[in-house]
Amino acid sequence: MSTTIDEVPGMDEAPGRGGARRGGGYERPDATMQKKGKFELYSWVFMRVSGLLLIFMALYHLYWWNLVVGVEHLSSQVVLERWNNPLWRLFNVGLATFAMLHGLNGLRYSIEDYIRNPGARKVVKAIAYTVVLAILLWGIWGLLTFDFASAARR
């Protein structure tokens, strides 16, 4: 028995998509979906790029502290010496920023999947964005404004 698109009830229009095509699939989405689709595309690309960068940055971080320095030689003085170099501070800011934003984007995906009520979804996203961005800004501020002179005196 062969069924065509025209014979299937409710298959002529799907919400947010173009009409069903003969042979399967859908036509191009309308303009409102294309605008939202750009953000989703950039978000998808960000997840891949930040994930790849995080792998290499985290592995380097672990290699440096565990194999080069060694946990038996790790002290606050070693950390102070490393943080005295602006490039290491920038590395730590990048590691923290990519980790937090990558996690926030993953959280956004989960919120979109599991919270069906649009109002509740908006509230939960606003709370999540506020908390994550506040923690990220606090961490970056701490990394960039750390006072070495007072720490060295202790």
mmCIF file of C-alpha atoms in Angstrom:
data_model
loop_
_atom_site.group_PDB
_atom_site.id
_atom_site.type_symbol
_atom_site.label_atom_id
_atom_site.label_comp_id
_atom_site.label_asym_id
_atom_site.label_seq_id
_atom_site.Cartn_x
_atom_site.Cartn_y
_atom_site.Cartn_z
ATOM 1 C CA MET A 1 0.000 0.000 0.000
ATOM 2 C CA SER A 2 1.462 3.314 -1.044
ATOM 3 C CA THR A 3 0.622 6.493 0.845
ATOM 4 C CA THR A 4 1.368 9.906 -0.557
ATOM 5 C CA ILE A 5 1.869 13.119 1.393
ATOM 6 C CA ASP A 6 -1.576 14.324 0.349
ATOM 7 C CA GLU A 7 -3.222 11.278 1.955
ATOM 8 C CA VAL A 8 -1.553 11.594 5.361
ATOM 9 C CA PRO A 9 -3.651 13.732 7.699
ATOM 10 C CA GLY A 10 -1.880 16.702 9.307
ATOM 11 C CA MET A 11 1.270 16.359 7.208
ATOM 12 C CA ASP A 12 0.601 19.271 4.878
ATOM 13 C CA GLU A 13 2.066 21.920 7.223
ATOM 14 C CA ALA A 14 4.413 21.522 10.168
ATOM 15 C CA PRO A 15 4.803 24.412 12.634
ATOM 16 C CA GLY A 16 7.825 26.593 11.838
ATOM 17 C CA ARG A 17 8.663 24.645 8.700
ATOM 18 C CA GLY A 18 7.741 24.962 5.084
ATOM 19 C CA GLY A 19 5.199 22.666 3.570
ATOM 20 C CA ALA A 20 5.909 18.971 3.186
ATOM 21 C CA ARG A 21 7.484 17.985 -0.134
ATOM 22 C CA ARG A 22 6.568 15.030 -2.247
ATOM 23 C CA GLY A 23 9.403 12.559 -1.731
ATOM 24 C CA GLY A 24 9.960 13.483 1.926
ATOM 25 C CA GLY A 25 11.461 16.300 3.910
ATOM 26 C CA TYR A 26 10.319 19.889 4.074
ATOM 27 C CA GLU A 27 10.758 23.003 2.045
ATOM 28 C CA ARG A 28 12.987 25.831 3.263
ATOM 29 C CA PRO A 29 11.921 27.338 6.591
ATOM 30 C CA ASP A 30 10.277 30.721 6.569
ATOM 31 C CA ALA A 31 12.207 33.929 7.343
ATOM 32 C CA THR A 32 11.552 33.861 11.105
ATOM 33 C CA MET A 33 13.096 30.419 11.409
ATOM 34 C CA GLN A 34 16.085 31.464 9.317
ATOM 35 C CA LYS A 35 16.871 34.343 11.706
ATOM 36 C CA LYS A 36 16.729 32.039 14.717
ATOM 37 C CA GLY A 37 18.641 29.442 12.748
ATOM 38 C CA LYS A 38 21.655 31.774 12.417
ATOM 39 C CA PHE A 39 21.993 31.975 16.196
ATOM 40 C CA GLU A 40 21.634 28.211 16.480
ATOM 41 C CA LEU A 41 24.243 27.735 13.767
ATOM 42 C CA TYR A 42 26.720 30.028 15.535
ATOM 43 C CA SER A 43 25.930 28.319 18.837
ATOM 44 C CA TRP A 44 26.574 24.904 17.276
ATOM 45 C CA VAL A 45 29.892 26.081 15.786
ATOM 46 C CA PHE A 46 30.885 27.657 19.119
ATOM 47 C CA MET A 47 30.280 24.349 20.913
ATOM 48 C CA ARG A 48 32.570 22.514 18.507
ATOM 49 C CA VAL A 49 35.340 25.127 18.518
ATOM 50 C CA SER A 50 35.250 25.770 22.268
ATOM 51 C CA GLY A 51 35.115 22.037 22.988
ATOM 52 C CA LEU A 52 38.191 21.432 20.853
ATOM 53 C CA LEU A 53 40.058 24.348 22.433
ATOM 54 C CA LEU A 54 39.044 23.176 25.906
ATOM 55 C CA ILE A 55 40.435 19.708 25.267
ATOM 56 C CA PHE A 56 43.856 21.057 24.316
ATOM 57 C CA MET A 57 43.907 23.777 26.979
ATOM 58 C CA ALA A 58 42.842 21.416 29.779
ATOM 59 C CA LEU A 59 45.301 18.723 28.697
ATOM 60 C CA TYR A 60 48.116 21.272 28.589
ATOM 61 C CA HIS A 61 47.086 22.591 32.008
ATOM 62 C CA LEU A 62 47.144 19.074 33.450
ATOM 63 C CA TYR A 63 50.440 18.241 31.725
ATOM 64 C CA TRP A 64 52.117 21.394 33.016
ATOM 65 C CA TRP A 65 51.043 21.166 36.649
ATOM 66 C CA ASN A 66 51.247 17.393 37.080
ATOM 67 C CA LEU A 67 54.215 16.399 34.929
ATOM 68 C CA VAL A 68 56.398 19.473 34.418
ATOM 69 C CA VAL A 69 56.015 21.135 37.820
ATOM 70 C CA GLY A 70 54.882 18.044 39.710
ATOM 71 C CA VAL A 71 52.375 18.066 42.516
ATOM 72 C CA GLU A 72 55.115 17.521 45.082
ATOM 73 C CA HIS A 73 56.652 20.903 44.131
ATOM 74 C CA LEU A 74 53.388 22.808 43.793
ATOM 75 C CA SER A 75 53.149 25.768 46.132
ATOM 76 C CA SER A 76 51.611 29.204 46.176
ATOM 77 C CA GLN A 77 54.991 30.681 45.240
ATOM 78 C CA VAL A 78 55.093 28.599 42.027
ATOM 79 C CA VAL A 79 51.595 29.786 41.126
ATOM 80 C CA LEU A 80 52.542 33.406 41.861
ATOM 81 C CA GLU A 81 55.597 33.127 39.616
ATOM 82 C CA ARG A 82 53.512 31.728 36.791
ATOM 83 C CA TRP A 83 50.744 34.308 37.184
ATOM 84 C CA ASN A 84 53.304 37.107 37.118
ATOM 85 C CA ASN A 85 53.494 36.541 33.350
ATOM 86 C CA PRO A 86 50.524 38.199 31.534
ATOM 87 C CA LEU A 87 50.400 35.397 28.948
ATOM 88 C CA TRP A 88 49.708 32.796 31.643
ATOM 89 C CA ARG A 89 46.991 35.007 33.064
ATOM 90 C CA LEU A 90 45.473 35.293 29.592
ATOM 91 C CA PHE A 91 45.665 31.493 29.225
ATOM 92 C CA ASN A 92 43.797 31.056 32.516
ATOM 93 C CA VAL A 93 41.203 33.662 31.542
ATOM 94 C CA GLY A 94 40.695 31.870 28.224
ATOM 95 C CA LEU A 95 40.398 28.474 29.898
ATOM 96 C CA ALA A 96 37.839 29.769 32.407
ATOM 97 C CA THR A 97 35.908 31.706 29.750
ATOM 98 C CA PHE A 98 35.674 28.831 27.282
ATOM 99 C CA ALA A 99 34.722 26.384 30.046
ATOM 100 C CA MET A 100 31.971 28.590 31.472
ATOM 101 C CA LEU A 101 30.493 29.641 28.125
ATOM 102 C CA HIS A 102 30.670 26.086 26.766
ATOM 103 C CA GLY A 103 28.836 24.868 29.867
ATOM 104 C CA LEU A 104 26.301 27.694 29.634
ATOM 105 C CA ASN A 105 25.557 26.820 26.024
ATOM 106 C CA GLY A 106 25.057 23.174 26.986
ATOM 107 C CA LEU A 107 22.764 24.274 29.799
ATOM 108 C CA ARG A 108 20.807 26.366 27.301
ATOM 109 C CA TYR A 109 20.335 23.281 25.119
ATOM 110 C CA SER A 110 19.030 21.323 28.126
ATOM 111 C CA ILE A 111 16.665 24.121 29.130
ATOM 112 C CA GLU A 112 15.301 24.240 25.570
ATOM 113 C CA ASP A 113 14.780 20.456 25.599
ATOM 114 C CA TYR A 114 13.204 19.959 29.009
ATOM 115 C CA ILE A 115 11.269 23.111 29.912
ATOM 116 C CA ARG A 116 8.244 23.296 27.644
ATOM 117 C CA ASN A 117 6.504 26.383 29.047
ATOM 118 C CA PRO A 118 7.917 29.440 27.190
ATOM 119 C CA GLY A 119 7.535 31.732 30.212
ATOM 120 C CA ALA A 120 9.245 29.318 32.578
ATOM 121 C CA ARG A 121 11.959 28.692 29.970
ATOM 122 C CA LYS A 122 12.656 32.424 29.747
ATOM 123 C CA VAL A 123 12.864 32.777 33.549
ATOM 124 C CA VAL A 124 15.158 29.760 33.965
ATOM 125 C CA LYS A 125 17.422 30.979 31.157
ATOM 126 C CA ALA A 126 17.615 34.467 32.679
ATOM 127 C CA ILE A 127 18.595 33.006 36.064
ATOM 128 C CA ALA A 128 21.161 30.668 34.498
ATOM 129 C CA TYR A 129 22.705 33.421 32.354
ATOM 130 C CA THR A 130 22.889 35.791 35.322
ATOM 131 C CA VAL A 131 24.524 33.258 37.652
ATOM 132 C CA VAL A 132 27.032 31.920 35.116
ATOM 133 C CA LEU A 133 28.028 35.334 33.772
ATOM 134 C CA ALA A 134 28.376 36.768 37.298
ATOM 135 C CA ILE A 135 30.672 33.893 38.305
ATOM 136 C CA LEU A 136 32.650 34.264 35.058
ATOM 137 C CA LEU A 137 33.103 38.024 35.503
ATOM 138 C CA TRP A 138 34.095 37.550 39.135
ATOM 139 C CA GLY A 139 36.689 34.936 38.145
ATOM 140 C CA ILE A 140 38.112 37.059 35.320
ATOM 141 C CA TRP A 141 38.274 40.080 37.607
ATOM 142 C CA GLY A 142 40.140 37.999 40.196
ATOM 143 C CA LEU A 143 42.582 36.644 37.613
ATOM 144 C CA LEU A 144 43.338 40.020 36.064
ATOM 145 C CA THR A 145 43.491 42.203 39.189
ATOM 146 C CA PHE A 146 45.371 39.885 41.533
ATOM 147 C CA ASP A 147 47.905 41.869 43.590
ATOM 148 C CA PHE A 148 51.250 40.090 43.549
ATOM 149 C CA ALA A 149 52.961 42.499 45.912
ATOM 150 C CA SER A 150 50.609 41.802 48.815
ATOM 151 C CA ALA A 151 50.584 38.058 48.097
ATOM 152 C CA ALA A 152 54.404 37.909 48.022
ATOM 153 C CA ARG A 153 54.602 39.546 51.470
ATOM 154 C CA ARG A 154 52.614 36.761 53.124
#
